[in-house]
Coordinates of C-alpha atoms in Angstrom, one line a residue:
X1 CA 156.6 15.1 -43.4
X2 CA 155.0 18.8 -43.4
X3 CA 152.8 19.5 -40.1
X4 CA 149.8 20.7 -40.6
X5 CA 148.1 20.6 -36.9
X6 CA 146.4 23.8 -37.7
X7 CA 144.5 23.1 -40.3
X8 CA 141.1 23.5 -40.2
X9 CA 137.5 23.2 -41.5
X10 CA 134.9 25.2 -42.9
X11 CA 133.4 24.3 -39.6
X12 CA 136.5 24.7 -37.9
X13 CA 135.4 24.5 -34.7
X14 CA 134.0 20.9 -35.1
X15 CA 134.6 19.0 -32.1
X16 CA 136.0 16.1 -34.5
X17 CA 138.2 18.5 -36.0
X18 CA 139.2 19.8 -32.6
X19 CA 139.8 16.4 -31.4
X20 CA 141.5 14.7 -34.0
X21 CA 144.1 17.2 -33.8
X22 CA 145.0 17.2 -30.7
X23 CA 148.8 15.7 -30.0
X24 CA 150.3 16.6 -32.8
X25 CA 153.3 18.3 -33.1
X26 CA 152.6 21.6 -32.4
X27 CA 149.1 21.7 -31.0
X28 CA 148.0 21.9 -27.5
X29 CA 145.0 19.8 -26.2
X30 CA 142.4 22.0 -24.9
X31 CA 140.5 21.5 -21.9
X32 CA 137.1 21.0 -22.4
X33 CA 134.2 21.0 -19.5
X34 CA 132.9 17.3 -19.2
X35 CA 129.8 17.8 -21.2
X36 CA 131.8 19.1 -24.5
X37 CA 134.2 16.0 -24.5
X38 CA 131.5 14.1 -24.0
X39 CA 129.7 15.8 -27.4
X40 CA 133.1 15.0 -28.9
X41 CA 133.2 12.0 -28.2
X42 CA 129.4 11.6 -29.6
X43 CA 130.0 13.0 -32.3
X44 CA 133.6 11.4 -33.2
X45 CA 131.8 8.1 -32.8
X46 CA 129.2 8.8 -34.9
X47 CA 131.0 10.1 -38.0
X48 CA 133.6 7.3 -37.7
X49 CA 130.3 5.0 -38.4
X50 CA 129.8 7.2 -41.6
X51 CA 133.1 6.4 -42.7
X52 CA 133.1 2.7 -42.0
X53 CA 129.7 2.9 -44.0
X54 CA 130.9 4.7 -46.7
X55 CA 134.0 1.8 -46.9
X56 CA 131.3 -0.9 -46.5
X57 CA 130.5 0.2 -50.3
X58 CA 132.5 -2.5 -52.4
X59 CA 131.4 -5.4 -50.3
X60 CA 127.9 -4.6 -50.2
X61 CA 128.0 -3.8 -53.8
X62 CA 130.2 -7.0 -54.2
X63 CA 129.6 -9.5 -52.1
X64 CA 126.0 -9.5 -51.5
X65 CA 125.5 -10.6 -55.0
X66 CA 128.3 -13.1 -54.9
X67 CA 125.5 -16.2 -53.9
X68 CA 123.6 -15.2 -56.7
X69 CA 126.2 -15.5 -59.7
X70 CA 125.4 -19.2 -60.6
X71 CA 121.5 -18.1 -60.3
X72 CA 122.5 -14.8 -62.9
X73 CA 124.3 -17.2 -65.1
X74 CA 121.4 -19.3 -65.3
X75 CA 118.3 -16.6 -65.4
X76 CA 120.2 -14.1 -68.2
X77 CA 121.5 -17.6 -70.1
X78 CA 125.1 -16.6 -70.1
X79 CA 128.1 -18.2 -69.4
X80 CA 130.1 -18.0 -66.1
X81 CA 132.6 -16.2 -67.3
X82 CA 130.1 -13.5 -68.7
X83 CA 128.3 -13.4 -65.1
X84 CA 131.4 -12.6 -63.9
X85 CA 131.7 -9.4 -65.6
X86 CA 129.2 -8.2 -64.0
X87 CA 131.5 -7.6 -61.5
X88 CA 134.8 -6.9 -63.5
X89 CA 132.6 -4.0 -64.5
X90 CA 131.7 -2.7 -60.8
X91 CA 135.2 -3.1 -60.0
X92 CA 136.2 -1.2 -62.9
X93 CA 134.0 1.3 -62.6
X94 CA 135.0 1.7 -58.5
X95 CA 138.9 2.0 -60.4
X96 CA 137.8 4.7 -63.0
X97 CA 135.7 6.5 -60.8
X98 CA 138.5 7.6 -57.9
X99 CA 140.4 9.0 -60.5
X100 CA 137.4 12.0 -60.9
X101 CA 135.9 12.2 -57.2
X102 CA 139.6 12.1 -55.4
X103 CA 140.6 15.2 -57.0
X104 CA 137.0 16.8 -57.2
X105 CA 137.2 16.8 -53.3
X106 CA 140.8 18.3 -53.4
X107 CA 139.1 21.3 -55.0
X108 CA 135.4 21.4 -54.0
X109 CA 135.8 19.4 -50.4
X110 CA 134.0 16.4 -49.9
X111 CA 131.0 16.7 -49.2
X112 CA 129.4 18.0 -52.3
X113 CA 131.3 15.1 -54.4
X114 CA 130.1 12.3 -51.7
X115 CA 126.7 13.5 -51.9
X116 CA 126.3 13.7 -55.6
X117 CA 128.1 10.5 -56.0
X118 CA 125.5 8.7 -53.6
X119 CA 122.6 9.6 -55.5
X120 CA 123.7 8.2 -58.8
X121 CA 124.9 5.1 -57.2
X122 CA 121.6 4.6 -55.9
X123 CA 119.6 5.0 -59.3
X124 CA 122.1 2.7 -61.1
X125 CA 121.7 0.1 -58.3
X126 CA 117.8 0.6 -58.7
X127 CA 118.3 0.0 -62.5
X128 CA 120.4 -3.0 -61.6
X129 CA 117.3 -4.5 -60.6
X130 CA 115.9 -4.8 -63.5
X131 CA 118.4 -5.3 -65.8
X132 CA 116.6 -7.7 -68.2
X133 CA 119.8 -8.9 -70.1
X134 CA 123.6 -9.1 -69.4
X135 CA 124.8 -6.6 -71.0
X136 CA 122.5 -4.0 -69.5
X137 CA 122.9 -5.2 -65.9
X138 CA 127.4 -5.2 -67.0
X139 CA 127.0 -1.5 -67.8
X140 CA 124.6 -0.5 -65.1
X141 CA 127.3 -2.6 -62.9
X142 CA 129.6 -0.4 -64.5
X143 CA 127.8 3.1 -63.7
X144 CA 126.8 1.7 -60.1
X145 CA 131.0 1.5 -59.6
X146 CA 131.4 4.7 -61.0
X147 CA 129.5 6.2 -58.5
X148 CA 129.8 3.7 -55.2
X149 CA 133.7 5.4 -56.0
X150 CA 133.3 8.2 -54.1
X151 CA 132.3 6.8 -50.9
X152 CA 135.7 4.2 -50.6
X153 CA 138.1 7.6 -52.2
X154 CA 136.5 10.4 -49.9
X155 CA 136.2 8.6 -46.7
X156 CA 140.7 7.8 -47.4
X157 CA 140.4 11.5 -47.7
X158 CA 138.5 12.3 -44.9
X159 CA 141.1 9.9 -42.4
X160 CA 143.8 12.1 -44.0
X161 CA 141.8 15.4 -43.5
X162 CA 142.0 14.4 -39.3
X163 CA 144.8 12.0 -38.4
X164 CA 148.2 11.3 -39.0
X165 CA 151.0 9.1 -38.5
X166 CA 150.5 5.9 -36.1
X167 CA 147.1 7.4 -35.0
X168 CA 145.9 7.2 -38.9
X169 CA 147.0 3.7 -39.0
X170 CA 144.6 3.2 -36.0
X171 CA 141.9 4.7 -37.5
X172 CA 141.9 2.4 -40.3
X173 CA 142.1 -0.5 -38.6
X174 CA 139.2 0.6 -36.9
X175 CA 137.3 1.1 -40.5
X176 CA 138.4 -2.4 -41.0
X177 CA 136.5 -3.5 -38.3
X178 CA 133.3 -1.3 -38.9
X179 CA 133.2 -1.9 -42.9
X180 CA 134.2 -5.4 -42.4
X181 CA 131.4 -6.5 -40.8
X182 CA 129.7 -6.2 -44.6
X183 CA 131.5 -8.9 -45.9
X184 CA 130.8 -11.0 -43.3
X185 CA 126.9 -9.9 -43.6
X186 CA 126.4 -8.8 -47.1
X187 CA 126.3 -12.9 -48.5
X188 CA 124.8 -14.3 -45.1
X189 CA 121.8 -11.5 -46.7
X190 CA 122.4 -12.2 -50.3
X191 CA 122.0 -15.9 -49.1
X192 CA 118.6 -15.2 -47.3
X193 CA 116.9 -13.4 -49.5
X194 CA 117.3 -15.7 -52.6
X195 CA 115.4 -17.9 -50.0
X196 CA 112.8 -15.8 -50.5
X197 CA 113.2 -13.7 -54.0
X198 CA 115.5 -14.2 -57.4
X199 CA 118.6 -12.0 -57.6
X200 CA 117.0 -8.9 -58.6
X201 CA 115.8 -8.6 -54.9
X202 CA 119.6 -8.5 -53.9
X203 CA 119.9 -5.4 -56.0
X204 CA 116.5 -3.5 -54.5
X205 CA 117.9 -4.1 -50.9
X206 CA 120.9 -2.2 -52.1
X207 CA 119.0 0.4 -53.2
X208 CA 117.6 1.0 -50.0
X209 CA 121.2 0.7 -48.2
X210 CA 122.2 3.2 -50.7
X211 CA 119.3 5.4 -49.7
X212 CA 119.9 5.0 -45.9
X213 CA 123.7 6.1 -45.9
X214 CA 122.5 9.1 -48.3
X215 CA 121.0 10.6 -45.6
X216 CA 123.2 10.0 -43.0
X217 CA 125.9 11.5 -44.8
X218 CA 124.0 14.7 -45.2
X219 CA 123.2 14.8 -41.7
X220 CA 126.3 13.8 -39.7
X221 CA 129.4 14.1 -41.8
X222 CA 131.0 17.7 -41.5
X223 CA 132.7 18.7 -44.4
X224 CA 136.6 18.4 -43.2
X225 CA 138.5 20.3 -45.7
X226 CA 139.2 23.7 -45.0
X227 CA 138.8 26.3 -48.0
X228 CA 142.2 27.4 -47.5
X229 CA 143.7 23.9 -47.9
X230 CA 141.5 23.3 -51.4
X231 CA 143.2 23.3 -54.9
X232 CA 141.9 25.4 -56.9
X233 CA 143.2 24.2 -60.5
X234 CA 141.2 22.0 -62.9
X235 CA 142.2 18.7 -64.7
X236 CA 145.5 19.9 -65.5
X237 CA 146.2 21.1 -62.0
X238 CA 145.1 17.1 -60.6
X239 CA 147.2 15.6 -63.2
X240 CA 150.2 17.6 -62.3
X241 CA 149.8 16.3 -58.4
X242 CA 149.4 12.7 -59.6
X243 CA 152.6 12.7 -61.8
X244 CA 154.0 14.1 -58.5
X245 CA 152.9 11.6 -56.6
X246 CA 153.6 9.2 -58.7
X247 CA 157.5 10.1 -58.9
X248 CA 157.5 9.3 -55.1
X249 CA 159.6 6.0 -55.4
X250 CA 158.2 4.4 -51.8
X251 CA 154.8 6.6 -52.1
X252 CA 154.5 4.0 -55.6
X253 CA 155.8 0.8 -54.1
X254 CA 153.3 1.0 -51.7
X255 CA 150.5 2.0 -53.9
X256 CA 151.4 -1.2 -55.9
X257 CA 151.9 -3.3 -53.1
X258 CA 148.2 -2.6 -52.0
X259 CA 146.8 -3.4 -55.4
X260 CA 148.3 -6.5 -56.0
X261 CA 147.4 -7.6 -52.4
X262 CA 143.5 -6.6 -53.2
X263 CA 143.9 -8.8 -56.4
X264 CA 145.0 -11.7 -54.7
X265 CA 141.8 -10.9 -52.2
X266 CA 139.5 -9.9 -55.4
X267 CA 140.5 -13.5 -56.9
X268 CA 139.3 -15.6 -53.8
X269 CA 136.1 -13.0 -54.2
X270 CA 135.2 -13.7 -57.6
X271 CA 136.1 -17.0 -57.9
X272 CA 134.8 -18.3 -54.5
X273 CA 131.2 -18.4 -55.7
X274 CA 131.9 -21.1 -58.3
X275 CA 134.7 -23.1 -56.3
X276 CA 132.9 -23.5 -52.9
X277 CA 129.2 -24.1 -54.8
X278 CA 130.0 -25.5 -58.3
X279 CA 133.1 -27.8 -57.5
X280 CA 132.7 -28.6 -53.5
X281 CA 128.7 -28.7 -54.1
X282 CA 128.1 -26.4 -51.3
X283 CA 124.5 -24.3 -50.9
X284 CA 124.7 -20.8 -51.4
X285 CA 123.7 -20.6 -47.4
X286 CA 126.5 -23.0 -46.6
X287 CA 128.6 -20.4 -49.0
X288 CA 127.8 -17.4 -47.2
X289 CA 128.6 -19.0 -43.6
X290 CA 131.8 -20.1 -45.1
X291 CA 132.7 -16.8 -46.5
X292 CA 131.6 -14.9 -43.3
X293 CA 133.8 -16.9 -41.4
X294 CA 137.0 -15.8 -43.7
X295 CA 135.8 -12.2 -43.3
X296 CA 135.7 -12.5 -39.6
X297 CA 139.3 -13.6 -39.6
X298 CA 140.1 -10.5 -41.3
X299 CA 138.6 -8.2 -39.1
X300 CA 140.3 -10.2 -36.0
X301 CA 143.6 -9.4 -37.2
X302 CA 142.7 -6.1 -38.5
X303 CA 141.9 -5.4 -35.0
X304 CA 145.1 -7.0 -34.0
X305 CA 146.9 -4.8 -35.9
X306 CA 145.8 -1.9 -34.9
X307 CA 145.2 -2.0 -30.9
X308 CA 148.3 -4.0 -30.1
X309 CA 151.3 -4.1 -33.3
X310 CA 150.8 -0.1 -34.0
X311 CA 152.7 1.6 -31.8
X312 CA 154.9 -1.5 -31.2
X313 CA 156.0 -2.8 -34.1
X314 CA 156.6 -0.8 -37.3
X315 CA 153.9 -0.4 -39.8
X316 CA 156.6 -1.8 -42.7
X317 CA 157.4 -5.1 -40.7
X318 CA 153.4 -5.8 -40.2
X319 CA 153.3 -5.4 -43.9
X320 CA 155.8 -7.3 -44.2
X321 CA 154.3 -10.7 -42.2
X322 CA 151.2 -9.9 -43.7
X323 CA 152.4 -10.2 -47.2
X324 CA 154.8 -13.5 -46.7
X325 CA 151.7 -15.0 -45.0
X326 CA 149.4 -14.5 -48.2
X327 CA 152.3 -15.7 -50.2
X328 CA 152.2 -19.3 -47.9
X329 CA 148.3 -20.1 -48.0
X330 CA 148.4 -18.7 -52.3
X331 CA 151.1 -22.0 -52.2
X332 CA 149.1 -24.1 -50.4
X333 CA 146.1 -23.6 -52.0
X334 CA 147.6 -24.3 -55.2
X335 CA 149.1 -27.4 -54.4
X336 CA 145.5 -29.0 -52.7
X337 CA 143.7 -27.6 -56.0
X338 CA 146.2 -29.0 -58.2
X339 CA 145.7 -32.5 -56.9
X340 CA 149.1 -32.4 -55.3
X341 CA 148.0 -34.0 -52.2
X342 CA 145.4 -36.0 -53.8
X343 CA 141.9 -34.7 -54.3
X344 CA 141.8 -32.1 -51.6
X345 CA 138.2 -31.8 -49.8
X346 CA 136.0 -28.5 -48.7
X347 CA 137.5 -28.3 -45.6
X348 CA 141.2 -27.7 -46.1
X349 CA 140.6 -25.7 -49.2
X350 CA 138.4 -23.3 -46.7
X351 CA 141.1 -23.5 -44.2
X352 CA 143.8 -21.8 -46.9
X353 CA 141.4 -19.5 -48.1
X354 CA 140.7 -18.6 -44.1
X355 CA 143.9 -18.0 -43.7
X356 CA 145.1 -15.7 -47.1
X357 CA 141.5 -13.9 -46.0
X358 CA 143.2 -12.9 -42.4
X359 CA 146.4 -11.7 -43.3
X360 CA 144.7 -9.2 -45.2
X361 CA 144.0 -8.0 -42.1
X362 CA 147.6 -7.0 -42.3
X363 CA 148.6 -6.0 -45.3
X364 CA 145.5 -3.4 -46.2
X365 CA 145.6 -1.0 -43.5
X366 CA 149.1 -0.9 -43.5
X367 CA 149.7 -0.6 -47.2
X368 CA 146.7 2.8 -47.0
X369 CA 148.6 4.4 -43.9
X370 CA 152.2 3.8 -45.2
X371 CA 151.4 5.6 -48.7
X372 CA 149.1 8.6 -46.7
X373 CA 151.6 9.4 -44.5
X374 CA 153.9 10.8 -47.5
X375 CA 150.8 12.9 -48.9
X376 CA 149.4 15.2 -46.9
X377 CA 149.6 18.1 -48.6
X378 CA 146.7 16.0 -51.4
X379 CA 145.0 13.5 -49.5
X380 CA 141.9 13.1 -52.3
X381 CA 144.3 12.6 -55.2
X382 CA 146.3 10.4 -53.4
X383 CA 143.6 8.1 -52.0
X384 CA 142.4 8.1 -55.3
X385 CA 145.5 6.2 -56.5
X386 CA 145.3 4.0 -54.1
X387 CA 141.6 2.7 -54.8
X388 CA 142.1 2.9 -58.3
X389 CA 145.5 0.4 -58.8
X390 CA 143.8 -1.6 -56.5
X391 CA 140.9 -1.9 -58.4
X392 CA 141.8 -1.6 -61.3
X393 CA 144.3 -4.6 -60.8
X394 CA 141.1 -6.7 -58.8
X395 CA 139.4 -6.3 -61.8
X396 CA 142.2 -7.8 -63.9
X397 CA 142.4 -10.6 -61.7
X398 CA 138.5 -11.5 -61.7
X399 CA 138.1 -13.1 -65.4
X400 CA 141.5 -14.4 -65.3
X401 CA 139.9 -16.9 -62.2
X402 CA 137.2 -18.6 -64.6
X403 CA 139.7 -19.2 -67.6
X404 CA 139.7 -22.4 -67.5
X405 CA 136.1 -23.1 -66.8
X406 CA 133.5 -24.1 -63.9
X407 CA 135.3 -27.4 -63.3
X408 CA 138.9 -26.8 -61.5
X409 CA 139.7 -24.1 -58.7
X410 CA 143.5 -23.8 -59.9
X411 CA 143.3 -20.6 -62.0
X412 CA 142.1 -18.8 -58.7
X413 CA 144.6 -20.4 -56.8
X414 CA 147.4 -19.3 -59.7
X415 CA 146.4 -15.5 -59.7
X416 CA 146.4 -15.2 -56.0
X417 CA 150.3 -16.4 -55.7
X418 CA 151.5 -14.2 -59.0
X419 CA 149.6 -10.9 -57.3
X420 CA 150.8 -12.3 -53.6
X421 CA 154.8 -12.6 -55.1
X422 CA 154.5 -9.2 -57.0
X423 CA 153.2 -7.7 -54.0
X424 CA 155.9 -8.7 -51.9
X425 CA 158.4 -7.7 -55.0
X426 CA 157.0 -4.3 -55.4
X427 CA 157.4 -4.0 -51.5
X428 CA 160.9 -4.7 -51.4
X429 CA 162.0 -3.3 -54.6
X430 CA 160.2 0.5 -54.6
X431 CA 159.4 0.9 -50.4
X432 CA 162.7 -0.8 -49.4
X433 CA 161.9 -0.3 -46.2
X434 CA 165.1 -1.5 -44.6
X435 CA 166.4 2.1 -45.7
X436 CA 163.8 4.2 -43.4
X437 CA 163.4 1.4 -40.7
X438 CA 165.7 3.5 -38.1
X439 CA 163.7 6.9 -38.6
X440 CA 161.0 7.3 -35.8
X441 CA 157.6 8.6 -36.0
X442 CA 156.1 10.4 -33.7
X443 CA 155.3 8.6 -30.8
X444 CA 159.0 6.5 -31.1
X445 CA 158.2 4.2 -33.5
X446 CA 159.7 2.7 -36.8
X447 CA 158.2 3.5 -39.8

């Protein structure tokens, strides 16, 4: 993997920049006085919040409104399947739109992108709110995923820009714990305000969330791209370096991996709404507890994975338990919604969906770091492929979960084992990580 300890910003003498380089191959720690590591540290803090906002995007945009789809369906006199486009059409738009910002920032750095990208995700969302029929609030959806795009591709980017190696897998399990607190939140709120409003108010305290992280990217988030380190061709130019990347054999397995895993997750998303409330007769409140707990789990291990496995355990074989375990509660959730084991109550169903929900934990960091590693040389364009298969695939999966109607949880329960067996499939046949278990990272461990 090409060094590149000396890179720098166009505020190059950023403490994060400073700091985040520091033990790598080929750079020296300073010594700072007391009171500038303590800035540092400040200041590192404080912009990894930024980021961990910025990747809190999706499951605000998502999962906020997820207590409200039953309400949608009935207020805009639609079907369930129709609601659920509404968020095919965020996801989709979240896919489409990483494909423009990731290599915008390559060229322009990312701050301008991030910034414009924030302001029209914030009139869309405020549109959103007033979206009289279905089909306007599908293609504001739409637009609001087009621009909410550029805060989940630029902060990948940014984690590129300033770590590497083990310490980049660190980092985003760190994110993981900072943006997963939204979807443990975002429904818990979405819950509470329909208490107290209809499901337009979900969109108008988006709006303001939008607003509020506007502003704190312009005022804490340095730009981290260095002018030297930009590329200066046009859509021909980001092309090229995506056909490259995408001739990387492993760079692609794990790319795939990590979409089919986000499927599996986005199934359990978009179908959780219905199953818990429509089948098990659960409140939306009781819905939102349930589904904050699941998000919880994921953070836990996400947080497992990155203070105790990395750095002791290779990043491949993580992945690798991570996956298998998806693949074991995806079975078991199919045989209790299939009637296998009679008729299967709330509780165990929860329980599965608990336990596919944490090993996320494992297989999403993992799957962003692996790919990352290989491309440092075009960090934007590359993050973009990664949000975009993922999404794009999510977005796949989310009608496929209401096929067969409001009345049986099995098609959810069907698309998360087909995306958990292809992601294991794609993992073994593309990464084949048996082949680069013996070479060692940096600090001595197996990648």
């Amino acid at each position: 993997m090409p060094e590149h300890g000396s890179r720098t910003t166009s505020g190059s003498d950023h403490p994060l920049i400073r700091q985040s380089r520091t033990g790598e191959k080929g750079t020296a720690p300073a010594t700072p006085a007391a009171g500038t590591l303590a800035a540092r540290r400040r200041t590192g803090i404080l912009v990894t919040l930024v980021l961990g906002g910025l990747t809190a995007v999706p499951p605000l945009s998502m999962d906020m409104y997820l207590p409200a789809l039953p309400e949608v369906t009935r207020s805009l006199h639609t079907s369930a399947a129709t609601a659920q486009l509404t968020l095919t059409a965020c996801l989709t738009g979240m896919a489409l739109g990483q494909l423009v910002v990731g290599p915008m920032s390559d060229k322009w750095g990312r701050r301008r992108p991030l910034l414009v990208g924030l302001l029209v995700y914030i009139l869309a969302t405020a549109i959103c709110a007033f979206a009289p029929t279905a089909e306007l609030l599908i293609a504001f959806r739409l637009l609001q995923g087009l621009a909410g795009a550029a805060g989940i591709v630029i902060a990948r980017a940014v984690v590129r820009d300033l770590y590497d190696g083990v310490e980049m897998a660190r980092f985003f399990s760190t994110l993981m714990l900072i943006s997963g607190v939204a979807p443990v939140v975002a429904p818990l709120i979405g819950g509470q305000v329909l208490r107290f409003t209809d499901w337009h108010g979900i969109f108008a305290v988006l709006t303001v969330v939008g607003i509020a992280l506007t502003v704190l990217v312009w005022r804490c988030l340095p730009e981290t791209l260095a002018p030297e380190n930009r590329h200066g061709g046009g859509t021909v130019e980001a092309l090229r370096t995506m056909k490259t990347l995408l001739a990387d054999r492993v760079f692609t397995g794990y790319m795939i991996a990590g979409g089919f895993a986000f499927a599996a997750l986005f199934a359990y998303i978009s179908a959780s709404p219905f199953v818990i409330q429509e089948i098990y007769g659960a409140s939306p409140q009781t819905f939102s507890l349930l589904f904050g707990v699941n998000s919880v789990g994921l953070i836990v291990v996400g947080q497992i994975n990155g203070k105790i496995l990395v750095g002791r355990v290779s990043l491949d074989k993580a992945l690798a338990v991570g996956l298998a375990v998806i693949v074991l509660a995806a079975t078991a959730l199919l045989l209790m919604t299939s009637g296998v084991f009679g008729h299967a109550g709330l509780f165990p169903v929860a329980a599965g969906l608990f336990v596919l929900m944490s090993a996320m934990g494992l297989a999403m960091p993992n799957t962003n770091a692996l790919a990352l590693m290989r491309t440092p040389h075009a960090a934007g364009s590359a993050s973009a492929l990664l949000g975009t298969s993922s999404f794009l695939v999510g977005a796949i999966a989310s009608p496929l979960v209401g096929i067969a109607g409001e009345a049986t949880a099995v098609p959810m329960a069907v698309v998360q084992l087909v995306c958990a067996l292809a992601a294991i499939g794609c993992f073994l046949g593309l990464c084949r990580p048996w082949q680069h278990s013996a070479r060692p990272n940096r600090e001595g461990t197996d990648l």
